[in-house]
């Protein structure tokens, strides 16, 4: 890729040709490790000098190969991810790390492992509650992951290198949060579409290169004069994965998306791994407790024997309240990928929560195909009219 | 006349009838008890994990998944589905979950906690708490969490570790699963004690655990007898008899005696060479949830010589494991629960079937029960019972040359399963089964 490009234009270039950098790295002798989900602890991959690469799908590519093993009424994100893999689009991968973040991911992992022959394939089981015994189990899972990854890489994972990797990834989280700070002004200094490109670029690069890119982007954006236009609506999008600019542009045609609470936005960067004498313990805690995805079962008080709905909502969605206030959000869109059960079950409760905060909101379902964009646009426009 | 013919098509087990009657009687008794004010819990099928705890505490449990099937069969489900959709739950969610959510909405929002008068079989009263489970699908814990919109009932989500086939053999892995299971169950006991205001009777739990394990061992042995030709017991008897073992419905001592009677009857049939259908031409495996409302479809197939000799992994007893030396009942329960999945892992690894517990069992069944074909029943709104079926079908063909026939249905939209169409597709499938019989012979497979 062209070295002349920097900052946002470089992010855009990587977004459009995601695998180019890892292919170069592979040619230079690096090994590339695929992962499909924000729950895979990338720090361990980085620390063993492997390059993590998020395996995404392609909205524009009709699913054909994945039909061999997954039914059509199944998470379209997982279907397209697997489809791309089976079509050889990730032929540079040396291995794949999958995780039980939801049932479709677990099922897809089985098929993925059976139908491909990467030199390395590992599945991390993940509990659904955030109880102490679940955390302990998850820590055991990460220690197993460490063992197999060490065997594959032929290196020992020392505490020092893992801590250094945690620091780099935490740095990336901080930088992404700082980038989101720049969506606070009106108009925002960076658009939701640009952030999708940046985040996807980060998922395609070694962490150090990603951090350099982010630092560049920060200085560019802070002083830019060609930022997004001010629109009447300042939106929060909440959903599982929003990793495609075509989708984001549907929202941004008539609104500023100032917060993307999804795996293509801030979700994997909103918190960070705390320092802990055993870094794996810190990682287990971060990945199980700190990433707020619908897949986890959360309660206000663990094992509560009295329940109040308002308190329940607060424990599940409370993190959104501060965001809404600080980013001065005036509309929320719950974007649901069809057949995604963990997020679909949240919809009415999250609506209750938004209603309680007095935030206009709507729920829109689509199937992650290019054909879904036109109806999506109609729904978004209808919603924007109600809030203007 | 049709009724008489149906009776003859499948030679049903006599011993199934008292077992079934017991389950029905227990159900009615518990409805009466709940109507009289005894606290009830809504539970998810959890594979011998949380249920023995509730059983030992003498708590009535209703299973909304099962109730969803009843609501569908009696025609009241639609109004609940509509209500759940109107409340904002997406239509593509599990049909049973939508039925329950709509039911809860009607009961709590409209009727102020009264059981809806149209609810079949006495309805489900407002629960004291909810016991959800992470096993099998995401719906089964997210759905109960969503019920918080309608009722202030605390939820306990039971963990269900799901290892990968290779990963399971990493040193210490199984022990860590046990450790999680025991600690989790122990916290669950404390939660239940707090909820009902009573302490656990540990001797009773010990006895309950042992009975549960023994019932399921006998039940497993009954099914092992079905490997012989002709198969002495049809899947219809399996489905009728399973609730006592799977949900611990009814008095456990009674159930044990009744399963023992069933063993004797099936063994008698084996000894006398009596099959479950008059002429067994084809032996089949069925996956997963049967079309509950159209079970007579199997009678039609029986008339064509189709015997269903093994079925539904999700309902089967675990492969027996000796737990007699495990003194702590919580650990015994945990190990028994883990065995439901883990019992298949050793073999799955040897056969290099990485599809995990959902896929490997069907290969085992087809091979050991010597099946000519598989009838797969994907369900539009229960993805968990459907997702693995294409993979199962590929594996059966690739490894065993056993063909599959896939017939779509649904758990709430009962019209989707059309017995006439299904029968029309069954006939040509016989030729396919014949063809692959020859192929298996050529490949050196022994059936
Ligand atoms: S969380 Fe939803 S969108 Fe993401 S993989 Fe799971 S089912 Fe698919
Ligand atoms: S999706 Fe299927 S397995 Fe899951 S709760 Fe619904 S009916 Fe049960």
Coordinates of N, CA and C in Angstrom, one line a residue, chain B residues 210-283:
Chain B
X210 N -29.1 -39.9 43.3 CA -28.9 -41.3 43.0 C -30.0 -41.9 42.1
X211 N -31.2 -41.5 42.5 CA -32.4 -42.0 41.7 C -32.3 -41.5 40.3
X212 N -32.0 -40.2 40.2 CA -31.9 -39.6 38.8 C -30.9 -40.3 38.0
X213 N -29.8 -40.6 38.6 CA -28.7 -41.3 37.8 C -29.1 -42.7 37.4
X214 N -29.8 -43.4 38.4 CA -30.2 -44.8 38.2 C -31.3 -44.9 37.1
X215 N -32.3 -44.0 37.2 CA -33.4 -43.9 36.2 C -32.8 -43.8 34.8
X216 N -31.8 -42.9 34.7 CA -31.3 -42.6 33.4 C -30.4 -43.7 32.9
X217 N -29.8 -44.5 33.9 CA -29.0 -45.6 33.5 C -29.9 -46.7 32.9
X218 N -31.0 -47.0 33.6 CA -32.0 -48.0 33.1 C -32.5 -47.5 31.7
X219 N -32.9 -46.3 31.7 CA -33.4 -45.7 30.4 C -32.4 -45.8 29.3
X220 N -31.2 -45.6 29.6 CA -30.1 -45.8 28.6 C -30.1 -47.3 28.1
X221 N -30.2 -48.2 29.1 CA -30.1 -49.6 28.7 C -31.3 -50.0 27.9
X222 N -32.5 -49.4 28.2 CA -33.6 -49.7 27.3 C -33.3 -49.3 25.9
X223 N -32.7 -48.2 25.7 CA -32.4 -47.7 24.3 C -31.3 -48.5 23.7
X224 N -30.4 -49.1 24.5 CA -29.3 -49.9 23.9 C -30.0 -51.2 23.2
X225 N -31.1 -51.6 23.9 CA -31.7 -52.8 23.3 C -32.3 -52.6 21.9
X226 N -32.4 -51.3 21.6 CA -33.0 -51.0 20.3 C -32.0 -51.2 19.1
X227 N -30.8 -51.6 19.5 CA -29.8 -51.8 18.4 C -30.1 -53.1 17.6
X228 N -30.9 -54.0 18.2 CA -31.1 -55.3 17.5 C -32.1 -55.1 16.4
X229 N -32.1 -56.1 15.5 CA -33.0 -56.1 14.4 C -34.0 -57.2 14.5
X230 N -35.3 -57.0 14.4 CA -35.9 -55.7 14.2 C -35.9 -55.0 15.5
X231 N -35.9 -53.6 15.4 CA -35.8 -52.8 16.6 C -37.2 -52.9 17.4
X232 N -37.1 -53.3 18.7 CA -38.3 -53.6 19.4 C -39.1 -52.3 19.9
X233 N -38.5 -51.1 19.8 CA -39.2 -50.0 20.3 C -39.0 -48.8 19.4
X234 N -40.1 -48.1 19.1 CA -40.2 -47.1 18.1 C -39.9 -45.7 18.8
X235 N -39.5 -44.7 18.1 CA -39.2 -43.4 18.6 C -40.5 -42.8 19.3
X236 N -41.6 -43.2 18.9 CA -42.8 -42.6 19.5 C -42.9 -43.0 21.0
X237 N -42.5 -44.3 21.3 CA -42.4 -44.7 22.7 C -41.3 -43.9 23.4
X238 N -40.2 -43.7 22.7 CA -39.2 -42.9 23.4 C -39.7 -41.5 23.8
X239 N -40.3 -40.8 22.9 CA -40.8 -39.5 23.2 C -41.9 -39.5 24.3
X240 N -42.7 -40.5 24.3 CA -43.7 -40.6 25.3 C -43.1 -40.9 26.7
X241 N -42.1 -41.7 26.7 CA -41.5 -42.1 28.0 C -40.5 -41.2 28.6
X242 N -39.9 -40.3 27.7 CA -38.7 -39.5 28.2 C -38.9 -38.5 29.3
X243 N -40.1 -37.9 29.5 CA -40.2 -36.8 30.4 C -39.8 -37.2 31.9
X244 N -40.1 -38.4 32.2 CA -39.8 -38.8 33.6 C -38.3 -38.8 33.9
X245 N -37.6 -39.2 32.8 CA -36.1 -39.2 33.0 C -35.5 -37.8 32.8
X246 N -36.0 -37.1 31.8 CA -35.4 -35.9 31.4 C -35.7 -34.7 32.3
X247 N -37.0 -34.6 32.7 CA -37.4 -33.5 33.6 C -37.6 -34.0 35.0
X248 N -37.3 -35.2 35.3 CA -37.6 -35.8 36.7 C -39.0 -35.6 37.1
X249 N -39.9 -35.7 36.1 CA -41.3 -35.6 36.4 C -41.8 -36.8 37.2
X250 N -42.6 -36.5 38.2 CA -43.2 -37.6 39.0 C -42.3 -38.1 40.1
X251 N -42.8 -39.1 40.8 CA -42.1 -39.6 41.9 C -40.9 -40.5 41.4
X252 N -39.7 -40.2 41.8 CA -38.6 -40.9 41.2 C -38.5 -42.4 41.5
X253 N -39.0 -42.8 42.7 CA -38.9 -44.2 42.9 C -39.9 -44.9 42.0
X254 N -41.1 -44.3 41.9 CA -42.1 -44.9 40.9 C -41.5 -45.0 39.5
X255 N -40.9 -43.9 39.1 CA -40.4 -43.8 37.7 C -39.3 -44.9 37.5
X256 N -38.5 -45.1 38.5 CA -37.4 -46.2 38.4 C -38.1 -47.5 38.1
X257 N -39.1 -47.8 38.9 CA -39.8 -49.1 38.8 C -40.4 -49.2 37.4
X258 N -41.0 -48.1 36.9 CA -41.6 -48.2 35.6 C -40.6 -48.3 34.4
X259 N -39.5 -47.6 34.6 CA -38.4 -47.8 33.5 C -37.9 -49.3 33.6
X260 N -37.8 -49.8 34.8 CA -37.4 -51.2 34.9 C -38.4 -52.1 34.2
X261 N -39.7 -51.8 34.4 CA -40.7 -52.6 33.7 C -40.5 -52.5 32.2
X262 N -40.2 -51.3 31.8 CA -40.0 -51.1 30.3 C -38.8 -51.9 29.8
X263 N -37.8 -51.9 30.6 CA -36.6 -52.7 30.2 C -37.0 -54.2 30.0
X264 N -37.8 -54.7 30.9 CA -38.2 -56.1 30.8 C -39.1 -56.3 29.6
X265 N -40.0 -55.4 29.3 CA -40.8 -55.6 28.1 C -40.0 -55.5 26.8
X266 N -39.1 -54.6 26.8 CA -38.3 -54.4 25.5 C -37.4 -55.7 25.4
X267 N -36.8 -56.1 26.5 CA -35.9 -57.3 26.5 C -36.7 -58.5 26.0
X268 N -38.0 -58.6 26.5 CA -38.8 -59.7 26.1 C -39.0 -59.7 24.6
X269 N -39.2 -58.5 24.0 CA -39.4 -58.4 22.6 C -38.1 -58.8 21.8
X270 N -37.0 -58.4 22.4 CA -35.7 -58.7 21.8 C -35.6 -60.3 21.7
X271 N -35.9 -60.9 22.9 CA -35.8 -62.3 23.0 C -36.7 -63.1 22.0
X272 N -37.9 -62.5 21.8 CA -38.8 -63.2 20.9 C -38.7 -62.7 19.5
X273 N -37.8 -61.8 19.2 CA -37.7 -61.2 17.9 C -38.8 -60.4 17.4
X274 N -39.5 -59.7 18.4 CA -40.7 -58.9 18.0 C -40.2 -57.5 17.7
X275 N -40.6 -56.9 16.6 CA -40.2 -55.6 16.2 C -41.3 -54.6 16.6
X276 N -41.0 -53.3 16.6 CA -41.9 -52.3 16.9 C -42.9 -52.0 15.8
X277 N -42.5 -52.5 14.6 CA -43.5 -52.4 13.4 C -43.5 -53.7 12.8
X278 N -44.6 -54.0 12.1 CA -44.7 -55.4 11.5 C -43.6 -55.8 10.6
X279 N -43.1 -54.9 9.7 CA -42.1 -55.4 8.8 C -41.0 -54.2 8.7
X280 N -39.9 -54.5 9.3 CA -38.9 -53.4 9.4 C -38.0 -53.4 8.1
X281 N -38.3 -52.5 7.2 CA -37.6 -52.4 6.0 C -36.4 -51.4 6.1
X282 N -36.7 -50.4 6.8 CA -35.7 -49.3 6.9 C -35.6 -48.9 8.4
X283 N -34.3 -48.7 8.8 CA -34.1 -48.2 10.1 C -33.6 -46.8 10.0

